[in-house]
Amino acid sequence: MRRKRPIYANTYRRRRWVLFGLAVAIVVLALGGLWWYFVHRNPRPNVTRYPVLGVRLDQTDGDQDFAALHKAGVSFAYLKATEGASYFDDDFAFNYQHAAGSGVALGVYHFLSFDSTPAKQAAQFETNVGSDIGTLPIGIEVGYYSDYVDSPPPASKVRRQLTQLIALLAAKYQRPVVIMGTPRVLAVVAQVSPASPRWVIAAKSTKTATYWEYATAKLPQGPAAEYRAVVFTGTRAAFAQQSNKTVR
């Protein structure tokens, strides 16, 4: 004789499928929310406290529409020019020329190599950049790369090379520098040119930061692309004083 099923069996099964459907819907909505966040995220620090917004660019960012960047609230851009004694950024010349008249103040920067002499690196910068150094302090980025990530060079070597490069560029351009890096690296060179502004690359700013590169993200009202976004940590008036300074 066929066994009778409880009258509530179908009801229980339907309820289980409803709960399963709700769980799936919740997961889909959560994933959709995460997708929306990563596409539209804008972690720009407080505008009142940090009114001056900028970006850092190299050839991975391609050719730029600086009028559009300015419309998006960008006040300054730093262009990578050179690295070591042989590298010159492919998009430097194009972007430097097309930034003219956009309202975006320009700075240029060099990435310090531990594998070539400061004299050769200064020559590489001078040969390729010439007089196209913008109006802001010349940037020197210090970072551990390749094998140096796990086995950094001696701190004394890092400080010595940075000191020599700063002196060579100052003698040529009579322009101050801004030293760029993570808090870890900046701590190593803290005593190198202590009067020079610091560019801190970190999720949180530090007391020593004059420039704070806070994220790679969309701009508040900018193009769809993400940028290495930076804020000047002072007022607009203080930022204006950064322009066209000379070494004394």
Coordinates of C-alpha atoms in Angstrom, one line a residue:
M1 CA 0.0 0.0 0.0
R2 CA 1.3 3.4 -1.0
R3 CA 2.5 5.5 1.9
K4 CA 0.7 8.7 2.4
R5 CA 2.7 12.0 2.4
P6 CA 2.0 14.6 5.0
I7 CA -0.3 17.3 3.7
Y8 CA 2.3 20.0 4.5
A9 CA 5.1 18.4 2.3
N10 CA 4.4 20.5 -0.8
T11 CA 4.1 23.6 1.2
Y12 CA 7.4 22.9 2.9
R13 CA 9.1 22.3 -0.5
R14 CA 7.7 25.5 -2.0
R15 CA 8.8 27.4 1.1
R16 CA 12.3 26.0 0.7
W17 CA 12.5 27.1 -2.9
V18 CA 11.2 30.5 -2.0
L19 CA 14.0 30.9 0.6
F20 CA 16.5 29.6 -1.9
G21 CA 15.4 32.2 -4.4
L22 CA 15.6 34.9 -1.8
A23 CA 19.1 33.9 -0.9
V24 CA 20.2 33.9 -4.6
A25 CA 18.6 37.4 -5.0
I26 CA 20.4 38.7 -2.0
V27 CA 23.8 37.4 -3.3
V28 CA 23.1 38.9 -6.8
L29 CA 22.2 42.2 -5.3
A30 CA 25.3 42.2 -3.1
L31 CA 27.6 41.3 -6.0
G32 CA 25.8 44.0 -8.1
G33 CA 26.4 46.5 -5.3
L34 CA 30.1 45.6 -5.2
W35 CA 30.4 45.9 -8.9
W36 CA 28.7 49.4 -8.8
Y37 CA 31.1 50.4 -6.0
F38 CA 34.2 49.5 -7.9
V39 CA 33.0 51.1 -11.1
H40 CA 31.8 54.3 -9.5
R41 CA 33.9 54.5 -6.4
N42 CA 35.3 57.9 -5.6
P43 CA 37.2 58.0 -2.4
R44 CA 38.2 61.6 -2.8
P45 CA 39.2 63.1 0.6
N46 CA 37.1 65.9 2.1
V47 CA 37.0 68.8 -0.4
T48 CA 36.9 71.5 2.2
R49 CA 40.1 70.2 3.9
Y50 CA 41.8 69.2 0.7
P51 CA 40.6 71.6 -2.0
V52 CA 43.4 71.0 -4.6
L53 CA 43.0 67.8 -6.6
G54 CA 45.6 66.4 -8.9
V55 CA 46.7 63.2 -10.8
R56 CA 49.9 61.4 -11.5
L57 CA 50.3 60.1 -15.1
D58 CA 52.7 57.9 -17.0
Q59 CA 52.5 56.1 -20.4
T60 CA 50.1 53.4 -18.9
D61 CA 47.5 56.2 -18.8
G62 CA 47.9 57.1 -22.4
D63 CA 47.1 60.4 -24.1
Q64 CA 45.1 62.8 -21.9
D65 CA 42.4 65.4 -22.5
F66 CA 43.5 68.0 -20.0
A67 CA 40.6 70.3 -20.6
A68 CA 38.3 67.4 -19.5
L69 CA 40.5 66.7 -16.5
H70 CA 40.3 70.4 -15.5
K71 CA 36.6 70.3 -15.9
A72 CA 36.5 67.3 -13.6
G73 CA 38.2 69.4 -10.9
V74 CA 41.9 68.6 -11.5
S75 CA 44.1 71.5 -10.7
F76 CA 47.5 69.8 -11.3
A77 CA 49.1 66.8 -13.0
Y78 CA 52.5 65.2 -12.6
L79 CA 53.9 63.5 -15.7
K80 CA 56.5 60.8 -15.5
A81 CA 59.4 61.8 -17.7
T82 CA 62.3 59.4 -17.1
E83 CA 63.5 56.5 -15.1
G84 CA 67.1 55.5 -14.4
A85 CA 69.6 56.3 -17.1
S86 CA 67.8 55.0 -20.2
Y87 CA 64.0 55.1 -19.9
F88 CA 61.9 58.0 -21.4
D89 CA 58.1 57.9 -21.1
D90 CA 56.4 57.5 -24.5
D91 CA 53.5 59.9 -23.8
F92 CA 55.5 62.6 -22.0
A93 CA 55.9 64.9 -24.9
F94 CA 52.4 64.6 -26.2
N95 CA 50.8 65.2 -22.8
Y96 CA 53.1 68.0 -21.9
Q97 CA 52.3 69.9 -25.1
H98 CA 48.5 69.2 -24.9
A99 CA 48.3 70.4 -21.3
A100 CA 49.2 73.9 -22.3
G101 CA 46.3 76.3 -21.8
S102 CA 44.1 73.7 -20.1
G103 CA 44.3 75.3 -16.6
V104 CA 46.0 72.2 -15.2
A105 CA 49.4 73.1 -13.6
L106 CA 52.1 70.7 -14.6
G107 CA 54.9 69.0 -12.7
V108 CA 57.3 66.3 -14.1
Y109 CA 59.0 63.5 -12.2
H110 CA 61.8 61.0 -12.5
F111 CA 61.9 57.5 -11.0
L112 CA 65.2 56.9 -9.1
S113 CA 67.2 53.8 -10.1
F114 CA 69.6 52.1 -7.8
D115 CA 71.4 50.5 -10.7
S116 CA 72.8 53.6 -12.5
T117 CA 74.7 56.7 -11.2
P118 CA 72.9 59.9 -10.3
A119 CA 75.0 61.7 -12.9
K120 CA 73.8 59.4 -15.7
Q121 CA 70.2 59.7 -14.5
A122 CA 70.4 63.5 -14.3
A123 CA 71.8 63.5 -17.9
Q124 CA 68.9 61.3 -19.0
F125 CA 66.4 63.7 -17.5
E126 CA 68.1 66.8 -18.9
T127 CA 68.5 65.4 -22.4
N128 CA 64.9 64.2 -22.7
V129 CA 63.0 66.8 -20.7
G130 CA 65.0 69.9 -21.6
S131 CA 63.2 73.0 -20.3
D132 CA 59.8 71.3 -20.1
I133 CA 59.7 71.0 -16.4
G134 CA 56.3 72.7 -15.8
T135 CA 55.7 75.1 -12.9
L136 CA 55.8 72.8 -9.9
P137 CA 58.7 71.2 -8.0
I138 CA 60.5 68.5 -9.9
G139 CA 59.4 65.1 -8.6
I140 CA 61.8 62.3 -7.7
E141 CA 60.0 59.0 -6.9
V142 CA 61.9 56.6 -4.7
G143 CA 60.6 53.0 -4.6
Y144 CA 61.8 49.5 -4.3
Y145 CA 61.4 47.6 -7.6
S146 CA 62.2 44.1 -9.0
D147 CA 64.5 42.2 -6.6
Y148 CA 64.8 45.3 -4.3
V149 CA 61.2 44.7 -3.1
D150 CA 62.3 41.8 -1.0
S151 CA 66.0 42.8 -0.6
P152 CA 66.1 46.6 -0.4
P153 CA 69.5 48.3 -1.1
P154 CA 71.4 49.7 1.9
A155 CA 69.7 52.8 3.3
S156 CA 73.0 54.6 3.0
K157 CA 73.1 54.0 -0.7
V158 CA 69.5 55.1 -1.2
R159 CA 70.2 58.4 0.7
R160 CA 73.5 59.0 -1.1
Q161 CA 72.0 58.5 -4.6
L162 CA 69.0 60.7 -3.8
T163 CA 71.1 63.4 -2.3
Q164 CA 73.4 63.5 -5.4
L165 CA 70.5 63.5 -7.9
I166 CA 68.8 66.4 -6.0
A167 CA 72.0 68.4 -6.1
L168 CA 72.5 67.8 -9.9
L169 CA 68.9 68.8 -10.8
A170 CA 69.0 71.8 -8.5
A171 CA 72.2 73.0 -10.1
K172 CA 70.7 72.6 -13.6
Y173 CA 67.2 73.9 -13.1
Q174 CA 67.3 76.0 -9.9
R175 CA 64.0 74.3 -9.0
P176 CA 63.1 72.6 -5.7
V177 CA 62.1 68.9 -5.7
V178 CA 59.3 66.9 -4.2
I179 CA 60.3 63.5 -2.9
M180 CA 57.7 60.8 -3.7
G181 CA 57.2 57.4 -2.2
T182 CA 55.4 55.2 0.3
P183 CA 55.8 55.9 4.0
R184 CA 58.2 53.0 4.3
V185 CA 60.6 54.5 1.7
L186 CA 60.2 58.1 2.8
A187 CA 61.2 57.0 6.3
V188 CA 64.5 55.8 4.9
V189 CA 65.2 59.2 3.3
A190 CA 63.7 61.4 6.0
Q191 CA 66.9 63.2 6.5
V192 CA 67.6 63.9 2.8
S193 CA 66.7 67.4 1.9
P194 CA 64.3 67.7 4.9
A195 CA 63.0 71.1 3.6
S196 CA 61.8 69.5 0.4
P197 CA 58.0 68.6 0.3
R198 CA 57.0 65.0 0.5
W199 CA 54.6 63.1 -1.7
V200 CA 53.1 60.3 0.3
I201 CA 51.6 57.3 -1.5
A202 CA 49.3 55.6 1.0
A203 CA 45.7 55.0 1.9
K204 CA 46.1 57.5 4.8
S205 CA 47.9 60.8 4.9
T206 CA 50.8 61.5 7.2
K207 CA 51.9 64.6 9.0
T208 CA 54.8 65.1 6.6
A209 CA 52.7 64.9 3.5
T210 CA 52.6 68.0 1.2
Y211 CA 51.0 65.9 -1.5
W212 CA 48.9 62.8 -0.7
E213 CA 48.4 60.2 -3.4
Y214 CA 45.4 58.5 -1.8
A215 CA 44.1 56.0 -4.3
T216 CA 43.8 54.8 -7.8
A217 CA 40.2 55.6 -8.6
K218 CA 37.7 57.5 -10.6
L219 CA 37.7 61.2 -10.3
P220 CA 34.6 62.9 -8.8
Q221 CA 33.2 64.1 -12.1
G222 CA 35.8 62.9 -14.5
P223 CA 36.2 60.4 -17.4
A224 CA 35.5 56.7 -16.9
A225 CA 39.2 55.8 -16.5
E226 CA 40.8 55.5 -13.1
Y227 CA 43.7 57.7 -12.1
R228 CA 46.3 57.8 -9.4
A229 CA 44.6 60.6 -7.6
V230 CA 46.4 63.1 -5.4
V231 CA 45.5 66.0 -3.2
F232 CA 47.7 68.9 -2.1
T233 CA 47.4 69.0 1.7
G234 CA 47.3 72.8 2.1
T235 CA 45.2 75.6 0.9
R236 CA 44.8 76.9 -2.7
A237 CA 47.0 79.9 -1.8
A238 CA 49.7 77.6 -0.4
F239 CA 49.5 75.5 -3.6
A240 CA 50.0 78.6 -5.7
Q241 CA 53.2 79.3 -3.8
Q242 CA 54.5 75.9 -5.1
S243 CA 54.7 77.2 -8.6
N244 CA 57.9 78.4 -10.2
K245 CA 59.9 78.5 -7.0
T246 CA 63.6 78.6 -7.3
V247 CA 66.3 77.0 -5.1
R248 CA 67.9 79.5 -2.7

